[in-house]
PDB file of C-alpha atoms and ligand atoms in Angstrom:
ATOM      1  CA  UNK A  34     130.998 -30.070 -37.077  1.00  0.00           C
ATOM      2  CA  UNK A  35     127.404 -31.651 -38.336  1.00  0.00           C
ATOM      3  CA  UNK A  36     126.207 -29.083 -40.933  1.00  0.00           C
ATOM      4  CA  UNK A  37     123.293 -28.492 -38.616  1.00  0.00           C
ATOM      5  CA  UNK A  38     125.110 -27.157 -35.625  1.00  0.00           C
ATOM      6  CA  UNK A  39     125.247 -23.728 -37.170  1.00  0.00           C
ATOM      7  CA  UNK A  40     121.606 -23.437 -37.240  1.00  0.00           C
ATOM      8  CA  UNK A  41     120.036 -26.302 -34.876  1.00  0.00           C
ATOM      9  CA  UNK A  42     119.717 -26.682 -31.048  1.00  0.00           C
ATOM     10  CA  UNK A  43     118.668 -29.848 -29.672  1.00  0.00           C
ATOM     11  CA  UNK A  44     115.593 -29.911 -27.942  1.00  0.00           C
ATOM     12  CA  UNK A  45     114.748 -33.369 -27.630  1.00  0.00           C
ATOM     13  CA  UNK A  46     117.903 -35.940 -27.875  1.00  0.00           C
ATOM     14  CA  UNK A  47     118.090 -39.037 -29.536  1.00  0.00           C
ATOM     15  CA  UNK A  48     117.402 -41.201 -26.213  1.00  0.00           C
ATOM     16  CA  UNK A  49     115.191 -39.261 -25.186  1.00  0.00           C
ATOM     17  CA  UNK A  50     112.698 -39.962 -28.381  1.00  0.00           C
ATOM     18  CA  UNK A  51     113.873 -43.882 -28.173  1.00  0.00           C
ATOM     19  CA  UNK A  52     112.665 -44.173 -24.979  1.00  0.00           C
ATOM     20  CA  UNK A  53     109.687 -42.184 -25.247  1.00  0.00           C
ATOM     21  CA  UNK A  54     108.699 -44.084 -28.486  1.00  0.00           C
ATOM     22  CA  UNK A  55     109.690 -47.545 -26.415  1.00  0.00           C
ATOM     23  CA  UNK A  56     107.216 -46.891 -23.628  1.00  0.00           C
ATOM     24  CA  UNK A  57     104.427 -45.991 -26.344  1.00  0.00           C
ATOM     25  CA  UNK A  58     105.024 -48.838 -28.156  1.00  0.00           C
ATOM     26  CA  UNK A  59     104.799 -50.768 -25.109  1.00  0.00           C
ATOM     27  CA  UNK A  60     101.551 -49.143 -23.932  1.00  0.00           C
ATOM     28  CA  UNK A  61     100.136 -49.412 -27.829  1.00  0.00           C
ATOM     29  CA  UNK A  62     101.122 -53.185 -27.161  1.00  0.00           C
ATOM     30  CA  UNK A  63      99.035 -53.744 -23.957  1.00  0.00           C
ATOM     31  CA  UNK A  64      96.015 -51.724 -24.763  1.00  0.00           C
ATOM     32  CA  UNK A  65      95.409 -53.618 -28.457  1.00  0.00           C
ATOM     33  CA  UNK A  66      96.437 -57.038 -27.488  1.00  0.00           C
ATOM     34  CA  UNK A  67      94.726 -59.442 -29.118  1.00  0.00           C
ATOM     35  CA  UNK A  68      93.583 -57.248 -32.156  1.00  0.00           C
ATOM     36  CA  UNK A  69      94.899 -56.508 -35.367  1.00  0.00           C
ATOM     37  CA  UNK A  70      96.226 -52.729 -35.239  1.00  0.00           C
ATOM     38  CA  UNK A  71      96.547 -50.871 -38.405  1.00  0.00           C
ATOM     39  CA  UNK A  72      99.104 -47.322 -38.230  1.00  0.00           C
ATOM     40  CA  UNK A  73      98.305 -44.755 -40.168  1.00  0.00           C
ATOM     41  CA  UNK A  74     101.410 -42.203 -40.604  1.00  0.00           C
ATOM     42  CA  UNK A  75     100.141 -38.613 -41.994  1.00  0.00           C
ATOM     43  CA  UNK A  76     102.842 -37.997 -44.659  1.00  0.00           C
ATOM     44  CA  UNK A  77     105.642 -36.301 -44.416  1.00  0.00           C
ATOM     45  CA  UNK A  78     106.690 -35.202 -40.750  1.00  0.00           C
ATOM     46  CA  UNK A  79     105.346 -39.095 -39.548  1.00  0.00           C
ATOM     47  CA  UNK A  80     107.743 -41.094 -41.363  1.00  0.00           C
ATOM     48  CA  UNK A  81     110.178 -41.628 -38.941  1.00  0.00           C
ATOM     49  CA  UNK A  82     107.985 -41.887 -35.427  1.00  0.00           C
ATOM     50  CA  UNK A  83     106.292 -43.990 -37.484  1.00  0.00           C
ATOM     51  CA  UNK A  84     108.694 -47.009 -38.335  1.00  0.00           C
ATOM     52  CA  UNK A  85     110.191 -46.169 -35.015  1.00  0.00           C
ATOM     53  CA  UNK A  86     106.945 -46.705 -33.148  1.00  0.00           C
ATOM     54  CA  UNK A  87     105.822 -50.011 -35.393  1.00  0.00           C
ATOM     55  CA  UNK A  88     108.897 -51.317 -34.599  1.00  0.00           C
ATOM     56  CA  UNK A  89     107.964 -50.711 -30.792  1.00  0.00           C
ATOM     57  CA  UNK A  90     104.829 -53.015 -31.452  1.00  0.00           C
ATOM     58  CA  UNK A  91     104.484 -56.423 -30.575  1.00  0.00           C
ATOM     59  CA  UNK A  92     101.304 -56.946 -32.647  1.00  0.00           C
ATOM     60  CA  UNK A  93     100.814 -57.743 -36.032  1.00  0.00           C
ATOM     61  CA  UNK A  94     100.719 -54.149 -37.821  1.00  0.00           C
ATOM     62  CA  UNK A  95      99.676 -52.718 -40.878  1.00  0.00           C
ATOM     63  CA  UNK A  96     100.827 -49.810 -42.172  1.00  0.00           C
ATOM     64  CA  UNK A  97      98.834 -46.945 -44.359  1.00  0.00           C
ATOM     65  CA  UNK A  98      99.255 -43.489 -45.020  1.00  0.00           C
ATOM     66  CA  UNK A  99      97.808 -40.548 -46.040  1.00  0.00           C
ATOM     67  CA  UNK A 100      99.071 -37.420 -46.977  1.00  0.00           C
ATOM     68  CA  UNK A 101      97.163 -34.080 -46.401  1.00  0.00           C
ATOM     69  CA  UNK A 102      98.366 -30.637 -47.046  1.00  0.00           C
ATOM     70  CA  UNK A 103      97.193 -27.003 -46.420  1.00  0.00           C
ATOM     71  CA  UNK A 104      95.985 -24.986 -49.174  1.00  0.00           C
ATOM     72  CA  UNK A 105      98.376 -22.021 -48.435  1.00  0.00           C
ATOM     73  CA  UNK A 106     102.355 -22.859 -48.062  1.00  0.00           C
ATOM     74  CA  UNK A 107     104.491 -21.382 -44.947  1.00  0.00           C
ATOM     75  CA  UNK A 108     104.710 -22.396 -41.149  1.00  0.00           C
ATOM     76  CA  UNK A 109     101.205 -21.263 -40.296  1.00  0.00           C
ATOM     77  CA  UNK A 110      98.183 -23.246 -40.743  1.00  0.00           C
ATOM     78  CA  UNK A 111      95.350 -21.751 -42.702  1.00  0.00           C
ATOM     79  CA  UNK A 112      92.740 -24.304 -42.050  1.00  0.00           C
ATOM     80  CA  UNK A 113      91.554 -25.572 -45.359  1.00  0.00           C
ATOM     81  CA  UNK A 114      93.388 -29.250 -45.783  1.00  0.00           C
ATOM     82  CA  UNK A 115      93.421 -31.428 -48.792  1.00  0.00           C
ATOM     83  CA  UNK A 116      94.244 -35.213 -49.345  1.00  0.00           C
ATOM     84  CA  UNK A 117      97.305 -35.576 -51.623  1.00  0.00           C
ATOM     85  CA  UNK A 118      97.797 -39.476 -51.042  1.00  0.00           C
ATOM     86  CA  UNK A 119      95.304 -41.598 -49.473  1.00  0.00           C
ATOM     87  CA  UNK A 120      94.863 -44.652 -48.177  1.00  0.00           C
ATOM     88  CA  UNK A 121      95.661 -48.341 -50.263  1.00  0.00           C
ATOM     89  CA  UNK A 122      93.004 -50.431 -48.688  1.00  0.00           C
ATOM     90  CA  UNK A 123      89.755 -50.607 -46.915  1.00  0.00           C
ATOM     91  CA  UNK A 124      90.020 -48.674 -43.333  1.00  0.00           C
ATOM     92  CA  UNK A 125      85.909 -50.346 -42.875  1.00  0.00           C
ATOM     93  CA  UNK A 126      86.143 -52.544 -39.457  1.00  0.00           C
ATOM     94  CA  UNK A 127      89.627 -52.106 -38.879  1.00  0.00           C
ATOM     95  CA  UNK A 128      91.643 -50.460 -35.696  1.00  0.00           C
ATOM     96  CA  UNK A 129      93.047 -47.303 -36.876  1.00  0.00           C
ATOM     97  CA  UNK A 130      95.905 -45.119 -34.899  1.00  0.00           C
ATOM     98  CA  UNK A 131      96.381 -42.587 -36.706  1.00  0.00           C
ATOM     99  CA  UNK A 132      99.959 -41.255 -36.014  1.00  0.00           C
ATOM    100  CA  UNK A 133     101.171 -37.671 -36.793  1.00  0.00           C
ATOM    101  CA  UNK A 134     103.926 -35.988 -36.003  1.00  0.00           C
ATOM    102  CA  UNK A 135     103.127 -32.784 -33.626  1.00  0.00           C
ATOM    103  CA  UNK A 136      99.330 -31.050 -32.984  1.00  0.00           C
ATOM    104  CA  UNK A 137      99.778 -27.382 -33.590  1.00  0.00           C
ATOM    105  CA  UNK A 138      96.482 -26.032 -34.010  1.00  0.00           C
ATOM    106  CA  UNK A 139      94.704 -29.435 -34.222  1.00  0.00           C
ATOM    107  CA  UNK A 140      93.168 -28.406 -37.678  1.00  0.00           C
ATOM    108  CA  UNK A 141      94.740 -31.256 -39.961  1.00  0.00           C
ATOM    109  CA  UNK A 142      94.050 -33.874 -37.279  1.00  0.00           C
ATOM    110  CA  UNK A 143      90.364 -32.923 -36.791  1.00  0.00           C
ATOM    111  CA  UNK A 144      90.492 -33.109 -40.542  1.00  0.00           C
ATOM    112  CA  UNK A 145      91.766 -36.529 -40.699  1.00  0.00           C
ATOM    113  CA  UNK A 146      89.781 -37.372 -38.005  1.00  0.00           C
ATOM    114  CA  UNK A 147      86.471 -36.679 -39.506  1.00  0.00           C
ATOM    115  CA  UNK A 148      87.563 -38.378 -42.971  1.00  0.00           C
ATOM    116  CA  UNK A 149      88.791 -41.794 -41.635  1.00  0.00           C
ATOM    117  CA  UNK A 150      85.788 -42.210 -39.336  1.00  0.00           C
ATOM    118  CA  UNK A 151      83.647 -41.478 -42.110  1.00  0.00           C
ATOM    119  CA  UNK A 152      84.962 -44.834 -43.592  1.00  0.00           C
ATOM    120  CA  UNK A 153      83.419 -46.602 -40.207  1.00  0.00           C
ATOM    121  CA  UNK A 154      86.800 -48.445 -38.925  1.00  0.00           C
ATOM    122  CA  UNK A 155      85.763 -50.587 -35.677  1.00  0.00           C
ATOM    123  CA  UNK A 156      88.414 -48.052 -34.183  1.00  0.00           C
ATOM    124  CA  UNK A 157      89.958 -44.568 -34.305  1.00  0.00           C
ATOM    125  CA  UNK A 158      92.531 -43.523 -31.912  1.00  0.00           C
ATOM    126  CA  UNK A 159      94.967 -40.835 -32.102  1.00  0.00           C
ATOM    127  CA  UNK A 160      98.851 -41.193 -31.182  1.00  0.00           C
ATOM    128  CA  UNK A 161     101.019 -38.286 -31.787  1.00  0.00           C
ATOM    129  CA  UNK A 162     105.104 -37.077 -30.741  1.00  0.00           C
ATOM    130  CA  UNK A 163     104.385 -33.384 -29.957  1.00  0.00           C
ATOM    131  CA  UNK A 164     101.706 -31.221 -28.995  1.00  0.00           C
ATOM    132  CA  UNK A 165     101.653 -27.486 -28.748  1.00  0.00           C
ATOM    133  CA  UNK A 166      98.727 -27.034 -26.297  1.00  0.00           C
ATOM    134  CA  UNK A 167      98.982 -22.893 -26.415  1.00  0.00           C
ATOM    135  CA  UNK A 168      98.327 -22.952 -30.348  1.00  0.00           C
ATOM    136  CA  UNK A 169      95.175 -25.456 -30.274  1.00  0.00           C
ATOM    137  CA  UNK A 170      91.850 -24.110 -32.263  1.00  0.00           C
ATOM    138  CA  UNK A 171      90.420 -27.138 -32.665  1.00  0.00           C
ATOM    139  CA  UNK A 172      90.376 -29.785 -29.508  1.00  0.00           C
ATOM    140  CA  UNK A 173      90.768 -33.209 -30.750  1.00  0.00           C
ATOM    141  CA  UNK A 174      91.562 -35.825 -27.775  1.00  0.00           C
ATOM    142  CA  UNK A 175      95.052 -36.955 -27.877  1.00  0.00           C
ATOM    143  CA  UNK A 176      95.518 -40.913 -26.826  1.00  0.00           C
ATOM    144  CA  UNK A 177      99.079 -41.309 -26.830  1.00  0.00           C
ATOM    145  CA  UNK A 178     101.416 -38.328 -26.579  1.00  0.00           C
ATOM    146  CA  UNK A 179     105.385 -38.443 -26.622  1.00  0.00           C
ATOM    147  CA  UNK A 180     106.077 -34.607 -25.545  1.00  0.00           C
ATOM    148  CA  UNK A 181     104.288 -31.184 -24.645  1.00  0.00           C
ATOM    149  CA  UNK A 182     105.951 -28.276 -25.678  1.00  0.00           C
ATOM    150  CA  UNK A 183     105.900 -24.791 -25.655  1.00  0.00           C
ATOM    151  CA  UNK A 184     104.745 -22.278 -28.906  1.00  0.00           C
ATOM    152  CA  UNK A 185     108.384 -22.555 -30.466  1.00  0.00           C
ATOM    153  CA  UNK A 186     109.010 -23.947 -34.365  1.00  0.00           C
ATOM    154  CA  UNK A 187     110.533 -27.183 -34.000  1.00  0.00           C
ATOM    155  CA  UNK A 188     112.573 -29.532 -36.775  1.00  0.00           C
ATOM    156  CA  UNK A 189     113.927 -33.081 -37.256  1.00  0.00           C
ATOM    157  CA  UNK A 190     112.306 -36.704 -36.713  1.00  0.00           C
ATOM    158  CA  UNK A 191     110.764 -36.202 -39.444  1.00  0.00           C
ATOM    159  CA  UNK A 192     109.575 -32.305 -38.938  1.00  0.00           C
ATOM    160  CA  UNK A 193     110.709 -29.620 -41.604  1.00  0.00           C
ATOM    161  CA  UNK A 194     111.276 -26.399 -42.013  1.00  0.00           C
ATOM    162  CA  UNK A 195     110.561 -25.808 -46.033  1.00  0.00           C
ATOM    163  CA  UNK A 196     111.534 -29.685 -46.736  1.00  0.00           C
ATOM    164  CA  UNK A 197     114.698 -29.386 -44.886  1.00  0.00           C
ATOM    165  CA  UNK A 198     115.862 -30.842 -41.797  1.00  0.00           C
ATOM    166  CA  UNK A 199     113.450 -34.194 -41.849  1.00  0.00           C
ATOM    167  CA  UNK A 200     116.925 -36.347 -41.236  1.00  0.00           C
ATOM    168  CA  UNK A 201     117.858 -35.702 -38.224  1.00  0.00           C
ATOM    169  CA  UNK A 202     117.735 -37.995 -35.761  1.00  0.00           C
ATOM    170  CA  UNK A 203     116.495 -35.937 -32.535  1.00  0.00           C
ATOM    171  CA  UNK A 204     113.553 -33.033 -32.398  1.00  0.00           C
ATOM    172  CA  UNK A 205     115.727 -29.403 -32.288  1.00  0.00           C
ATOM    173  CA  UNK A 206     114.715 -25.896 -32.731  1.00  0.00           C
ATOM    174  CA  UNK A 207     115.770 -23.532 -35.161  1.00  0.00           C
ATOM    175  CA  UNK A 208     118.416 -20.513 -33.602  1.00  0.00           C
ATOM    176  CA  UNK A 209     116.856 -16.963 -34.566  1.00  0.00           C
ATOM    177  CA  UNK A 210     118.368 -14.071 -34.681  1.00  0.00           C
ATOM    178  CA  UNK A 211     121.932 -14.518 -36.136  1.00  0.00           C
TER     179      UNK A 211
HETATM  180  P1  IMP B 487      98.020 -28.129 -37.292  1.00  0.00           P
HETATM  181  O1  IMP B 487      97.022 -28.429 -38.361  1.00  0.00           O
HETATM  182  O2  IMP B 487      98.112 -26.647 -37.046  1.00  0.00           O
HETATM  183  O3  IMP B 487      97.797 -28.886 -36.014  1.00  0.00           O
HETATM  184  O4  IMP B 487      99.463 -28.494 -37.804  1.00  0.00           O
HETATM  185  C1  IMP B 487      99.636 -29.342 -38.834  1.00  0.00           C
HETATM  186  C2  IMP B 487     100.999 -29.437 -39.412  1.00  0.00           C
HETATM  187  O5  IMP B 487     101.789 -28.244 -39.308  1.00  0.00           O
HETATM  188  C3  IMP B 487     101.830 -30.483 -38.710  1.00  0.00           C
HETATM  189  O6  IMP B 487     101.477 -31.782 -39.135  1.00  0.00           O
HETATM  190  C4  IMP B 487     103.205 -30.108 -39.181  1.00  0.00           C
HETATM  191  O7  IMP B 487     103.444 -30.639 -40.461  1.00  0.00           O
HETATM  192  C5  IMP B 487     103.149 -28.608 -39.264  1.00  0.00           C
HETATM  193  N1  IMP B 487     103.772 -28.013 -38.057  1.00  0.00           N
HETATM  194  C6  IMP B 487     103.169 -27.439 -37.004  1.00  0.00           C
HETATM  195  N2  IMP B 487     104.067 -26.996 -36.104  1.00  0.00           N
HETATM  196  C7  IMP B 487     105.283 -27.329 -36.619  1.00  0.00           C
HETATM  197  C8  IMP B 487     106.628 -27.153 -36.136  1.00  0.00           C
HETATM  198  O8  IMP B 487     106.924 -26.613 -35.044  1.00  0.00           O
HETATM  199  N3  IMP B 487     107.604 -27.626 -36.942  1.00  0.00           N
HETATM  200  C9  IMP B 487     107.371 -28.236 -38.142  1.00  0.00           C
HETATM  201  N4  IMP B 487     106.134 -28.425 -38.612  1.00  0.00           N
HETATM  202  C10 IMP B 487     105.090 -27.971 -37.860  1.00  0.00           C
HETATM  203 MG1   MG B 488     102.694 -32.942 -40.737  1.00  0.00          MG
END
């Protein structure tokens, strides 16, 4: 038995996020053809949509990322956000996606949002895996979306629960009460 089963249930399956991040990729394809796109993964939870979905590309890519965190620790989001990494290069005249892993209360990607257009790119569009529409404070516009879901504490793809469960390789929520 996987040393997850214990505590995990799968939510969304491996296929599942493949295919969603295939038909993204595919749309992100059409929509910027003939430009040069430049991804910008929001460090940690990104990591893995993100290779998945620049792999989905059939542009040339570039690849930045930035890494934010809130001020206070814990699941909830306090709304003060700070830049721990940033950028390597100019983001002035280029096409930005920024690409995060799930919109919870929108906070951190209004933040992001209001910091990278401040650089003036010639673009700034917004892809993320997961939205929680019932938590959102702050609306930011959502371009391309893998999945909706409902007000429950997911893990995996890339999504933690205090650093743990980033590796594995589909989205699953954590069993309460045992
Ligand atoms: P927001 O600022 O409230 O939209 O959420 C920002 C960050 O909170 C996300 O980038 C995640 O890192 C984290 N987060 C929100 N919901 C979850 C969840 O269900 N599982 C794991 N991390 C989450
Ligand atoms: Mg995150």
């Amino acid at each position: 038995m996987a040393f997850y089963e214990r505590e995990i249930d799968v939510m969304i399956d491996v296929a599942a996020l493949q295919r969603k991040v295939r038909e993204l990729g595919a749309q992100i394809t059409r929509d910027y053809a003939g430009r040069e796109l430049t991804l910008v993964g929001v460090l940690k939870g990104s990591i893995f949509f993100l290779t998945d979905l620049a792999q989905a590309i059939d542009l040339p890519v570039r690849i930045e990322l930035m890494g934010v965190s809130s001020y206070l620790g814990g699941n909830e989001t306090t709304g003060e956000v700070r830049i721990t990494h940033d950028v390597s290069t100019p983001m002035g005249g280029r096409h930005l996606l920024l690409v995060e892993d799930i919109v919870d209360t929108g906070l951190t990607m209004q933040f992001l949002l209001d910091n990278l257009s401040a650089r003036q790119p010639a673009s700034l569009k917004v892809c993320v895996l997961l939205e929680k529409p019932s938590r959102t404070k702050c609306k930011v516009t959502i371009d391309y979306k893998g999945f909706t879901i409902e007000d429950r504490f997911v893990v995996g793809y890339g999504l933690d629960y205090s650093e743990k469960y980033r590796n594995l390789p589909f989205v699953g929520l954590m069993k309460t009460g045992e």
